[in-house]
Amino acid sequence: QQPVQSPQAVILREGEDAVINCSSSKALYSVHWYRQKHGEAPVFLMILLKGGEQKGHEKISASFNEKKQQSSLYLTASQLSYSGTYFCGTEGMNRDDKIIFGKGTRLHILP
Amino acid sequence: DSGVTQTPKHLITATGQRVTLRCSPRSGDLSVYWYQQSLDQGLQFLIQYYNGEERAKGNILERFSAQQFPDLHSELNLSSLELGDSALYFCASSVEGFPGELFFGEGSRLTVL
């Protein structure tokens, strides 16, 4: 089952904050976040494992609520370089080696 | 540069034809994943191989097949192509069998006319 991301698209001004949500209908072992810039390959941001951890990467952090099967990606004081499409990928508890990605959230940062 | 190499970068072919997409994983990576990306569907998981063996299968059509060779490179074969198969096909690799950080190649853009 494909995770659901929201919002589908966000337009921000440089310096503003954004939250991207990812929810799944099945129990999750891990959540993966990737960013894809236009015309490029997706690039890994972070993995969150079950246990409700929160991770940070520069000014980008994420949380994972395993009870709700939800993850959120937080972008603070956004920079122009943050523009792109963000994908969450989920791995089920049976660890069947699949990472199923959501449809993505397009983020556009204006100067 | 992720270290994952995909060829060809662009491919234009006609309906009914067959094409082969090739992927060389990063040195030392044993797992290869194939994803299809179209505009409205995001990244669709197709299939995963680990050290030459199929490990996981997604919504891969019967017209599509893949394999991983002893040197760990992988090929995705697409046959009886339809217009709807036009998409960007990504290969990704990781060190282990279980999903960790995936390193994506630059993709092969397939256009079916």
Short mmCIF file of C-alpha atoms in Angstrom, two decimals:
data_model
loop_
_atom_site.label_atom_id
_atom_site.label_comp_id
_atom_site.label_asym_id
_atom_site.label_seq_id
_atom_site.Cartn_x
_atom_site.Cartn_y
_atom_site.Cartn_z
CA GLN A 1 0.00 0.00 0.00
CA GLN A 2 1.36 3.31 -1.10
CA PRO A 3 1.82 5.83 1.72
CA VAL A 4 -0.11 9.06 1.44
CA GLN A 5 1.78 12.33 1.47
CA SER A 6 0.37 15.74 2.22
CA PRO A 7 0.33 18.39 1.05
CA GLN A 8 0.81 17.61 -2.62
CA ALA A 9 2.58 20.90 -3.20
CA VAL A 10 3.89 23.81 -1.15
CA ILE A 11 5.14 27.23 -2.13
CA LEU A 12 7.21 29.07 0.46
CA ARG A 13 9.37 32.14 0.69
CA GLU A 14 12.97 31.70 1.69
CA GLY A 15 13.26 31.50 5.46
CA GLU A 16 9.80 30.05 6.06
CA ASP A 17 9.13 26.65 7.59
CA ALA A 18 7.36 23.67 6.06
CA VAL A 19 6.01 20.35 7.26
CA ILE A 20 5.44 17.39 4.97
CA ASN A 21 3.40 14.49 6.26
CA CYS A 22 3.44 10.84 5.35
CA SER A 23 0.92 8.29 6.56
CA SER A 24 0.47 4.60 6.00
CA SER A 25 -2.39 2.18 6.53
CA LYS A 26 -0.06 -0.61 7.61
CA ALA A 27 2.37 -1.10 10.47
CA LEU A 28 5.77 0.22 9.60
CA TYR A 29 9.30 -0.82 10.42
CA SER A 30 10.92 2.22 8.92
CA VAL A 31 10.28 5.42 7.03
CA HIS A 32 12.70 6.79 4.46
CA TRP A 33 12.85 10.34 3.12
CA TYR A 34 14.33 11.37 -0.22
CA ARG A 35 14.53 14.63 -2.14
CA GLN A 36 14.50 14.81 -5.91
CA LYS A 37 15.45 17.96 -7.73
CA HIS A 38 14.04 18.55 -11.18
CA GLY A 39 15.75 16.37 -13.76
CA GLU A 40 17.86 14.58 -11.18
CA ALA A 41 17.80 11.32 -9.26
CA PRO A 42 16.30 11.08 -5.77
CA VAL A 43 18.81 11.66 -3.01
CA PHE A 44 18.64 10.11 0.43
CA LEU A 45 17.85 12.36 3.39
CA MET A 46 17.26 10.05 6.34
CA ILE A 47 15.81 6.81 7.66
CA LEU A 48 13.69 6.57 10.79
CA LEU A 49 13.25 3.22 12.45
CA LYS A 50 10.38 2.10 14.65
CA GLY A 51 10.78 3.43 18.14
CA GLY A 52 9.41 6.89 17.54
CA GLU A 53 12.73 8.51 16.93
CA GLN A 54 13.41 11.91 15.55
CA LYS A 55 16.34 12.66 13.34
CA GLY A 56 17.95 15.77 12.02
CA HIS A 57 19.88 16.64 8.94
CA GLU A 58 21.08 20.25 8.75
CA LYS A 59 17.85 22.24 9.11
CA ILE A 60 15.77 19.29 7.99
CA SER A 61 14.46 16.92 10.63
CA ALA A 62 11.82 14.22 10.81
CA SER A 63 9.75 12.31 13.30
CA PHE A 64 8.17 8.87 13.19
CA ASN A 65 5.10 7.96 15.20
CA GLU A 66 4.91 4.19 14.81
CA LYS A 67 1.60 3.93 16.65
CA LYS A 68 -0.06 6.20 14.15
CA GLN A 69 2.05 4.95 11.25
CA GLN A 70 2.90 8.51 10.44
CA SER A 71 6.03 10.46 9.75
CA SER A 72 6.60 14.16 9.31
CA LEU A 73 9.47 15.98 7.66
CA TYR A 74 10.27 19.42 9.03
CA LEU A 75 12.12 22.01 7.00
CA THR A 76 13.04 25.06 9.02
CA ALA A 77 14.25 28.40 7.69
CA SER A 78 13.97 27.02 4.18
CA GLN A 79 16.64 27.80 1.63
CA LEU A 80 16.37 28.03 -2.14
CA SER A 81 18.29 24.76 -2.35
CA TYR A 82 15.45 22.96 -0.58
CA SER A 83 13.24 23.20 -3.66
CA GLY A 84 12.35 19.85 -5.14
CA THR A 85 10.02 16.92 -4.66
CA TYR A 86 10.14 15.09 -1.37
CA PHE A 87 9.26 11.42 -1.22
CA CYS A 88 8.59 9.32 1.81
CA GLY A 89 9.18 5.62 1.48
CA THR A 90 7.88 3.01 3.88
CA GLU A 91 9.03 -0.46 4.83
CA GLY A 92 6.56 -2.84 6.41
CA MET A 93 7.02 -4.83 9.60
CA ASN A 94 7.56 -8.04 7.64
CA ARG A 95 10.70 -6.45 6.23
CA ASP A 96 9.98 -7.81 2.79
CA ASP A 97 12.68 -5.65 1.31
CA LYS A 98 10.32 -3.28 -0.42
CA ILE A 99 10.45 0.44 0.03
CA ILE A 100 7.13 1.80 -1.22
CA PHE A 101 7.22 5.49 -2.01
CA GLY A 102 4.42 8.01 -1.83
CA LYS A 103 3.53 10.24 -4.78
CA GLY A 104 5.71 13.02 -3.50
CA THR A 105 5.32 16.58 -2.24
CA ARG A 106 6.54 19.35 -4.52
CA LEU A 107 8.23 22.14 -2.61
CA HIS A 108 9.04 25.42 -4.30
CA ILE A 109 11.01 28.07 -2.45
CA LEU A 110 10.74 31.66 -3.65
CA PRO A 111 13.48 34.22 -2.99
CA ASP B 1 27.50 11.21 -8.66
CA SER B 2 25.90 8.31 -6.78
CA GLY B 3 28.17 5.69 -8.31
CA VAL B 4 25.22 3.91 -9.92
CA THR B 5 25.38 3.83 -13.71
CA GLN B 6 22.37 3.42 -15.95
CA THR B 7 22.30 3.06 -19.70
CA PRO B 8 20.89 4.23 -21.96
CA LYS B 9 19.94 7.66 -20.61
CA HIS B 10 17.29 8.16 -23.26
CA LEU B 11 15.48 5.66 -25.44
CA ILE B 12 12.76 6.21 -28.01
CA THR B 13 11.00 3.22 -29.48
CA ALA B 14 7.70 2.13 -30.96
CA THR B 15 4.79 0.24 -29.49
CA GLY B 16 5.24 -3.51 -29.55
CA GLN B 17 9.00 -3.33 -29.35
CA ARG B 18 11.33 -4.69 -26.69
CA VAL B 19 14.07 -2.79 -24.85
CA THR B 20 16.69 -3.59 -22.24
CA LEU B 21 17.78 -1.15 -19.58
CA ARG B 22 21.08 -1.73 -17.85
CA CYS B 23 22.24 -0.84 -14.36
CA SER B 24 25.65 -1.11 -12.72
CA PRO B 25 25.43 -0.70 -8.94
CA ARG B 26 27.95 1.04 -6.75
CA SER B 27 31.07 -0.95 -6.10
CA GLY B 28 30.38 -3.30 -3.21
CA ASP B 29 26.59 -2.96 -3.27
CA LEU B 30 24.82 -6.29 -3.50
CA SER B 31 21.23 -5.09 -3.84
CA VAL B 32 19.65 -3.58 -6.92
CA TYR B 33 16.20 -2.04 -7.00
CA TRP B 34 14.20 -0.96 -10.04
CA TYR B 35 11.63 1.83 -9.88
CA GLN B 36 9.36 3.33 -12.51
CA GLN B 37 8.58 7.03 -12.27
CA SER B 38 5.71 8.57 -14.15
CA LEU B 39 4.23 12.01 -13.63
CA ASP B 40 1.21 11.07 -11.58
CA GLN B 41 2.39 7.96 -9.76
CA GLY B 42 5.63 8.92 -8.12
CA LEU B 43 8.21 6.17 -7.70
CA GLN B 44 6.68 2.76 -8.32
CA PHE B 45 8.66 -0.18 -6.99
CA LEU B 46 9.16 -2.88 -9.61
CA ILE B 47 11.61 -5.47 -8.35
CA GLN B 48 14.66 -6.03 -6.14
CA TYR B 49 17.61 -8.38 -6.48
CA TYR B 50 20.18 -9.28 -3.86
CA ASN B 51 23.41 -10.95 -4.87
CA GLY B 52 21.90 -12.44 -7.98
CA GLU B 53 18.61 -13.59 -6.52
CA GLU B 54 15.18 -12.00 -6.68
CA ARG B 55 14.25 -10.73 -3.21
CA ALA B 56 11.11 -8.67 -3.63
CA LYS B 57 8.58 -7.94 -6.30
CA GLY B 58 6.27 -4.98 -6.69
CA ASN B 59 3.66 -4.24 -9.29
CA ILE B 60 5.82 -5.37 -12.14
CA LEU B 61 3.96 -6.26 -15.30
CA GLU B 62 4.33 -9.73 -16.81
CA ARG B 63 5.73 -8.04 -19.91
CA PHE B 64 8.63 -6.84 -17.78
CA SER B 65 11.42 -9.01 -16.44
CA ALA B 66 14.73 -8.44 -14.78
CA GLN B 67 17.82 -10.25 -13.67
CA GLN B 68 21.02 -9.63 -11.79
CA PHE B 69 24.18 -11.14 -13.17
CA PRO B 70 27.19 -12.62 -11.31
CA ASP B 71 29.06 -9.34 -11.68
CA LEU B 72 26.05 -7.74 -9.93
CA HIS B 73 24.92 -5.57 -12.81
CA SER B 74 21.23 -5.80 -13.55
CA GLU B 75 19.05 -5.58 -16.61
CA LEU B 76 15.39 -4.69 -16.89
CA ASN B 77 13.70 -6.06 -19.98
CA LEU B 78 10.52 -4.43 -21.20
CA SER B 79 8.62 -6.15 -24.00
CA SER B 80 5.47 -5.60 -26.06
CA LEU B 81 5.81 -1.96 -25.17
CA GLU B 82 2.73 0.22 -24.84
CA LEU B 83 2.36 3.98 -24.79
CA GLY B 84 1.75 3.84 -21.04
CA ASP B 85 5.18 2.35 -20.46
CA SER B 86 6.74 5.70 -21.23
CA ALA B 87 8.42 6.74 -18.01
CA LEU B 88 11.68 7.30 -16.24
CA TYR B 89 13.15 4.05 -14.98
CA PHE B 90 15.47 4.30 -12.00
CA CYS B 91 17.86 1.77 -10.69
CA ALA B 92 19.08 2.06 -7.12
CA SER B 93 21.57 0.06 -5.14
CA SER B 94 22.32 -0.54 -1.49
CA VAL B 95 24.92 -2.48 0.41
CA GLU B 96 22.71 -4.95 2.18
CA GLY B 97 19.61 -6.94 1.43
CA PHE B 98 17.42 -4.97 3.77
CA PRO B 99 16.56 -1.43 2.64
CA GLY B 100 19.02 1.11 3.92
CA GLU B 101 20.16 4.17 2.07
CA LEU B 102 19.40 3.76 -1.60
CA PHE B 103 21.75 5.26 -4.15
CA PHE B 104 19.87 6.10 -7.33
CA GLY B 105 21.23 6.21 -10.82
CA GLU B 106 20.31 9.06 -13.12
CA GLY B 107 17.59 7.02 -14.75
CA SER B 108 16.70 5.84 -18.22
CA ARG B 109 13.98 7.84 -19.91
CA LEU B 110 11.87 5.63 -22.13
CA THR B 111 9.54 7.13 -24.69
CA VAL B 112 7.19 4.80 -26.52
CA LEU B 113 5.64 6.26 -29.67
#
